[in-house]
């Protein structure tokens, strides 16, 4: 809702040059306007279907799925599950016991059952589908990916000569993200004479973050809060040593794939997160580039050996090359594009 008209004009121009027609829905922030967007979205899809020949519809999550469902256009579709319906309950947007969440579960079941293809973000998502749904459609696991080769990676020598450990918290700061937990951890390190600092790169939540700083009583000389454009993030992220991924978990949030994981790794950073996000839990076991902390770390006595291991991994001379290697293996946008293309072809060839 805070986007300027000039941004839409610019984006439309970029897409037209790539032979893409863009029909966008206006965004209104009032609670009940969500339903109006779905209603008008269905009519717009009917209009698009009548004006253009559509072979395949790519549905990104449940909102797009509902628009498709009520348009009744009956075309092949790829159901790209960026989040499951239950995540609305994890976020607190809808009560977990409400009729509305039950309707979403019903629609999700139909969308998965009748899909021509499925995309999930993580292996945990494919396991969840196999356990809870009837689905014979081809599927791919495609995490949120990034342009790995466009990150500016600083020289190893510059990193090894630096005594201070520089942490960064990138992206959203409000629920389900947990900057307070992250700052409590950094505060713990500072109290134990670990030479470190943290930057929070965030666009919109600065007042909220100021409130969190007061609650934690975090030393102001050890933190900076500022926004960066995506291109600036790619240029500057490698100036840090460790990226923080502190997210509240839940039955469905745990199957998510936070974009910042791939961005941190692509920039050669170590990744530190909270237990409960499946991809982080798995990478912490399979690699040296990811570590996790228990969700309740504030209420327990730290395992000193665990802390020492995390710091050693952050300071490792091999850290940057190992992190980038993992980013190229799992989070390279070129791999994601290839997987989508393969899936489109499979759907097209399935009569």
Coordinates of C-alpha atoms in Angstrom, one line a residue:
X1 CA 0.0 0.0 0.0
X2 CA 3.0 2.3 0.4
X3 CA 4.3 1.8 -3.2
X4 CA 4.4 4.9 -5.4
X5 CA 2.7 5.1 -8.8
X6 CA 6.1 5.6 -10.5
X7 CA 7.2 2.2 -9.2
X8 CA 4.3 0.5 -10.9
X9 CA 5.0 2.3 -14.2
X10 CA 8.7 1.3 -14.1
X11 CA 7.9 -2.3 -13.3
X12 CA 5.3 -2.5 -16.0
X13 CA 7.9 -1.1 -18.5
X14 CA 10.5 -3.7 -17.5
X15 CA 8.0 -6.6 -17.9
X16 CA 6.6 -5.4 -21.2
X17 CA 10.2 -5.5 -22.6
X18 CA 10.3 -9.2 -21.6
X19 CA 7.0 -9.9 -23.3
X20 CA 5.1 -10.1 -20.0
X21 CA 1.7 -8.6 -19.5
X22 CA 1.1 -7.6 -15.9
X23 CA -2.3 -7.3 -14.3
X24 CA -2.0 -6.3 -10.7
X25 CA -4.6 -6.0 -7.9
X26 CA -4.8 -2.9 -5.8
X27 CA -3.8 -3.4 -2.2
X28 CA -5.9 -2.0 0.7
X29 CA -4.8 -2.5 4.2
X30 CA -8.2 -2.8 6.0
X31 CA -8.9 -6.2 7.4
X32 CA -12.0 -7.1 5.3
X33 CA -10.4 -5.8 2.0
X34 CA -8.5 -9.1 1.9
X35 CA -11.8 -10.8 0.8
X36 CA -12.4 -8.0 -1.8
X37 CA -9.0 -8.7 -3.3
X38 CA -9.9 -12.4 -3.7
X39 CA -13.3 -11.5 -5.2
X40 CA -11.9 -8.9 -7.7
X41 CA -9.0 -11.2 -8.4
X42 CA -11.3 -14.0 -9.5
X43 CA -13.1 -11.6 -11.9
X44 CA -9.8 -10.3 -13.3
X45 CA -8.6 -13.9 -13.9
X46 CA -11.9 -14.6 -15.8
X47 CA -11.3 -11.4 -17.9
X48 CA -7.6 -12.4 -18.6
X49 CA -8.7 -15.9 -19.6
X50 CA -11.2 -14.5 -22.1
X51 CA -8.8 -12.0 -23.6
X52 CA -5.7 -14.3 -23.8
X53 CA -5.1 -18.0 -24.5
X54 CA -4.0 -19.5 -21.2
X55 CA -2.4 -23.0 -21.1
X56 CA -1.1 -23.0 -17.5
X57 CA -1.8 -21.0 -14.4
X58 CA 1.0 -20.7 -11.8
X59 CA -0.6 -20.3 -8.3
X60 CA 1.6 -18.9 -5.6
X61 CA 0.1 -20.1 -2.3
X62 CA -3.4 -20.2 -0.9
X63 CA -4.6 -16.6 -1.8
X64 CA -3.8 -17.2 -5.5
X65 CA -5.3 -20.6 -5.2
X66 CA -8.6 -19.2 -3.9
X67 CA -8.7 -16.7 -6.7
X68 CA -8.2 -19.5 -9.2
X69 CA -10.8 -21.7 -7.4
X70 CA -13.6 -19.1 -7.6
X71 CA -12.7 -18.0 -11.2
X72 CA -13.7 -21.5 -12.3
X73 CA -11.6 -21.2 -15.5
X74 CA -10.6 -24.9 -15.4
X75 CA -7.0 -24.8 -16.7
X76 CA -4.0 -26.8 -15.8
X77 CA -2.2 -25.2 -12.8
X78 CA 1.0 -25.4 -10.9
X79 CA 0.3 -25.0 -7.1
X80 CA 3.4 -23.3 -5.8
X81 CA 3.1 -23.6 -2.0
X82 CA 5.2 -20.8 -0.5
X83 CA 3.2 -21.3 2.7
X84 CA 0.6 -23.8 3.7
X85 CA -2.9 -22.7 4.8
X86 CA -2.2 -23.5 8.4
X87 CA 0.5 -20.8 8.5
X88 CA -2.2 -18.2 8.7
X89 CA -3.0 -19.8 12.1
X90 CA 0.7 -19.9 13.1
X91 CA 0.9 -16.1 12.3
X92 CA -2.2 -15.4 14.4
X93 CA -4.0 -13.9 11.3
X94 CA -6.8 -16.5 11.7
X95 CA -7.8 -18.3 14.9
X96 CA -6.7 -22.0 14.6
X97 CA -10.2 -23.2 15.8
X98 CA -12.2 -20.9 13.5
X99 CA -14.5 -21.8 10.6
X100 CA -12.4 -19.7 8.2
X101 CA -9.2 -21.8 8.8
X102 CA -11.3 -25.0 8.2
X103 CA -12.5 -23.5 4.9
X104 CA -8.8 -22.8 4.0
X105 CA -7.8 -26.4 4.8
X106 CA -10.7 -27.6 2.6
X107 CA -9.7 -25.4 -0.3
X108 CA -6.0 -26.4 0.1
X109 CA -6.9 -30.0 0.0
X110 CA -8.8 -29.6 -3.3
X111 CA -6.0 -27.4 -4.8
X112 CA -3.4 -30.0 -4.0
X113 CA -5.5 -33.0 -5.1
X114 CA -6.3 -31.4 -8.6
X115 CA -3.0 -29.7 -9.3
X116 CA -1.1 -30.5 -12.4
X117 CA 2.2 -29.9 -10.5
X118 CA 3.3 -29.0 -7.0
X119 CA 6.2 -26.9 -5.7
X120 CA 7.2 -26.9 -2.0
X121 CA 10.0 -24.9 -0.3
X122 CA 11.6 -27.7 1.7
X123 CA 11.7 -31.5 2.1
X124 CA 9.5 -31.1 5.2
X125 CA 6.8 -29.7 2.9
X126 CA 6.9 -32.7 0.6
X127 CA 6.8 -35.1 3.6
X128 CA 3.8 -33.2 4.9
X129 CA 1.9 -33.6 1.6
X130 CA 2.7 -37.3 1.3
X131 CA 1.4 -37.8 4.8
X132 CA -1.8 -35.7 4.7
X133 CA -3.0 -35.5 1.0
X134 CA -3.8 -37.5 -2.0
X135 CA -1.6 -36.2 -4.7
X136 CA -0.3 -37.8 -7.9
X137 CA 1.1 -34.6 -9.5
X138 CA 4.8 -34.2 -10.3
X139 CA 6.5 -32.0 -7.7
X140 CA 9.7 -30.1 -7.1
X141 CA 11.4 -28.8 -3.9
X142 CA 12.4 -25.3 -4.8
X143 CA 13.6 -23.1 -1.8
X144 CA 13.5 -19.3 -2.0
X145 CA 16.6 -18.6 -4.1
X146 CA 18.9 -15.8 -4.9
X147 CA 21.4 -14.6 -7.6
X148 CA 24.4 -16.2 -5.8
X149 CA 27.0 -14.9 -8.3
X150 CA 25.9 -11.2 -7.8
X151 CA 27.0 -11.0 -4.2
X152 CA 30.2 -9.0 -3.6
X153 CA 32.4 -11.3 -1.5
X154 CA 35.3 -9.6 0.3
X155 CA 38.8 -11.1 0.6
X156 CA 39.5 -13.7 3.2
X157 CA 42.5 -11.8 4.6
X158 CA 40.3 -8.8 5.4
X159 CA 38.0 -11.1 7.4
X160 CA 40.7 -13.0 9.2
X161 CA 42.5 -9.8 10.3
X162 CA 39.3 -8.4 11.9
X163 CA 39.0 -9.0 15.6
X164 CA 35.4 -8.0 16.1
X165 CA 32.6 -10.4 15.0
X166 CA 30.0 -8.5 13.0
X167 CA 26.5 -9.9 13.1
X168 CA 23.6 -8.9 10.8
X169 CA 19.8 -9.3 11.1
X170 CA 18.3 -8.8 7.6
X171 CA 14.7 -8.2 6.6
X172 CA 11.4 -8.3 8.6
X173 CA 11.5 -7.4 12.3
X174 CA 7.9 -8.0 13.4
X175 CA 6.2 -11.4 14.0
X176 CA 7.1 -14.1 13.2
X177 CA 10.7 -12.6 13.2
X178 CA 12.2 -12.3 16.6
X179 CA 14.7 -9.4 16.9
X180 CA 14.4 -9.4 20.6
X181 CA 15.7 -12.9 20.9
X182 CA 18.5 -12.1 18.6
X183 CA 19.5 -9.0 20.5
X184 CA 19.3 -11.0 23.8
X185 CA 21.8 -13.4 22.4
X186 CA 24.2 -10.7 21.2
X187 CA 23.8 -9.0 24.6
X188 CA 24.8 -12.3 26.2
X189 CA 28.0 -12.4 24.2
X190 CA 28.9 -8.8 25.0
X191 CA 28.4 -9.5 28.7
X192 CA 30.8 -12.4 28.4
X193 CA 33.4 -10.1 26.8
X194 CA 32.9 -11.4 23.2
X195 CA 34.0 -8.5 20.9
X196 CA 31.0 -8.2 18.6
X197 CA 28.3 -5.9 17.2
X198 CA 25.1 -6.2 15.2
X199 CA 23.5 -4.3 12.4
X200 CA 19.7 -4.6 11.6
X201 CA 19.0 -4.0 7.9
X202 CA 15.3 -3.2 7.8
X203 CA 12.9 -1.1 5.7
X204 CA 9.8 -0.3 7.8
X205 CA 10.0 -1.3 11.5
X206 CA 12.4 1.2 13.0
X207 CA 10.0 2.4 15.8
X208 CA 9.2 -1.1 16.8
X209 CA 13.0 -1.9 16.9
X210 CA 13.7 1.1 19.1
X211 CA 11.1 -0.2 21.6
X212 CA 12.8 -3.7 21.5
X213 CA 16.2 -2.0 22.2
X214 CA 14.9 -0.4 25.3
X215 CA 13.3 -3.7 26.5
X216 CA 16.6 -5.5 26.1
X217 CA 18.7 -2.5 27.4
X218 CA 21.0 -3.1 24.5
X219 CA 24.2 -0.9 24.3
X220 CA 23.6 1.7 21.6
X221 CA 27.3 1.7 20.5
X222 CA 27.1 -1.9 19.5
X223 CA 24.1 -1.7 17.0
X224 CA 23.1 0.2 13.9
X225 CA 19.6 0.1 12.3
X226 CA 19.2 1.2 8.7
X227 CA 17.5 0.3 5.3
X228 CA 19.2 -0.9 2.2
X229 CA 17.9 -1.6 -1.3
X230 CA 18.2 -5.2 -2.6
X231 CA 21.2 -4.3 -4.9
X232 CA 22.9 -2.6 -1.9
X233 CA 22.4 -5.7 0.2
X234 CA 24.2 -7.8 -2.4
X235 CA 27.1 -5.3 -2.4
X236 CA 27.4 -5.0 1.4
X237 CA 26.3 -8.2 3.1
X238 CA 29.7 -9.8 2.8
X239 CA 31.1 -7.1 5.2
X240 CA 29.5 -9.2 8.0
X241 CA 30.6 -12.5 9.6
X242 CA 27.3 -14.1 10.7
X243 CA 23.7 -13.7 9.6
X244 CA 20.9 -14.2 12.2
X245 CA 17.7 -16.0 11.4
X246 CA 15.5 -15.8 14.5
X247 CA 12.0 -16.9 13.6
X248 CA 9.0 -18.0 15.7
X249 CA 8.2 -21.6 14.7
X250 CA 4.9 -23.5 14.4
X251 CA 3.4 -26.5 12.8
X252 CA 3.5 -24.9 9.4
X253 CA 6.1 -22.1 9.8
X254 CA 8.6 -24.8 10.4
X255 CA 8.3 -25.8 6.7
X256 CA 9.2 -22.3 5.5
X257 CA 12.4 -21.3 3.7
X258 CA 13.4 -17.8 4.8
X259 CA 15.0 -15.9 1.9
X260 CA 17.7 -14.5 4.1
X261 CA 19.3 -18.0 4.5
X262 CA 20.4 -18.1 0.9
X263 CA 21.4 -14.5 0.9
X264 CA 23.7 -14.9 4.0
X265 CA 25.3 -18.0 2.5
X266 CA 25.8 -16.5 -0.9
X267 CA 27.7 -13.6 0.7
X268 CA 29.9 -16.1 2.6
X269 CA 28.4 -15.6 6.0
X270 CA 27.9 -18.2 8.7
X271 CA 24.2 -18.6 9.6
X272 CA 22.9 -18.7 13.2
X273 CA 19.2 -19.4 13.9
X274 CA 16.7 -20.8 16.4
X275 CA 15.7 -24.4 16.6
X276 CA 12.4 -25.3 15.0
X277 CA 12.7 -24.3 11.3
X278 CA 13.3 -27.6 9.5
X279 CA 15.7 -26.4 6.9
X280 CA 17.9 -24.8 9.6
X281 CA 17.8 -27.8 11.8
X282 CA 18.9 -30.0 8.9
X283 CA 21.6 -27.8 7.6
X284 CA 23.1 -27.4 11.1
X285 CA 23.6 -31.2 11.1
X286 CA 24.8 -31.5 7.5
X287 CA 27.1 -28.5 7.2
X288 CA 29.6 -26.4 9.2
X289 CA 28.0 -23.2 7.9
X290 CA 24.8 -23.2 10.0
X291 CA 24.3 -23.4 13.8
X292 CA 21.1 -23.3 15.8
X293 CA 20.3 -22.3 19.4
X294 CA 17.5 -23.8 21.5
X295 CA 14.3 -21.7 21.4
X296 CA 14.3 -21.2 25.2
X297 CA 18.0 -20.2 25.4
X298 CA 17.3 -17.3 27.7
X299 CA 15.9 -19.6 30.4
X300 CA 18.7 -22.2 30.3
X301 CA 22.4 -22.3 31.1
X302 CA 24.4 -22.1 28.0
X303 CA 26.5 -25.0 27.0
X304 CA 29.9 -23.2 26.8
X305 CA 31.3 -25.8 24.3
X306 CA 28.3 -25.1 22.0
X307 CA 29.1 -21.3 22.1
X308 CA 32.8 -21.9 21.5
X309 CA 31.9 -24.1 18.5
X310 CA 29.7 -21.5 17.0
X311 CA 32.3 -18.8 17.4
X312 CA 35.0 -21.1 15.9
X313 CA 32.7 -21.8 12.9
X314 CA 32.1 -18.0 12.4
X315 CA 35.8 -17.3 12.5
X316 CA 36.9 -20.3 10.4
X317 CA 39.2 -19.4 7.5
X318 CA 37.1 -21.8 5.3
X319 CA 33.8 -20.3 6.3
X320 CA 33.3 -18.1 3.2
X321 CA 34.1 -20.7 0.6
X322 CA 32.0 -23.4 2.5
X323 CA 29.0 -21.0 2.8
X324 CA 29.1 -20.0 -0.9
X325 CA 29.4 -23.7 -1.9
X326 CA 26.2 -24.5 0.1
X327 CA 24.4 -21.4 -1.4
X328 CA 25.3 -22.6 -5.0
X329 CA 24.1 -26.1 -4.2
X330 CA 20.7 -25.2 -2.6
X331 CA 19.9 -21.5 -3.2
X332 CA 21.2 -20.6 -6.7
X333 CA 18.4 -18.9 -8.7
X334 CA 19.6 -20.6 -11.9
X335 CA 18.9 -24.0 -10.3
X336 CA 15.4 -22.8 -9.3
X337 CA 14.7 -21.5 -12.8
X338 CA 15.8 -24.9 -14.3
X339 CA 13.5 -26.8 -11.9
X340 CA 10.5 -24.6 -12.7
X341 CA 11.2 -25.0 -16.5
X342 CA 11.5 -28.8 -16.1
X343 CA 8.2 -28.9 -14.2
X344 CA 6.4 -26.7 -16.8
X345 CA 7.5 -29.1 -19.5
X346 CA 6.4 -32.1 -17.5
X347 CA 3.0 -30.6 -17.0
X348 CA 2.7 -29.6 -20.6
X349 CA 3.5 -33.2 -21.7
X350 CA 1.1 -34.8 -19.3
X351 CA -2.2 -35.0 -21.3

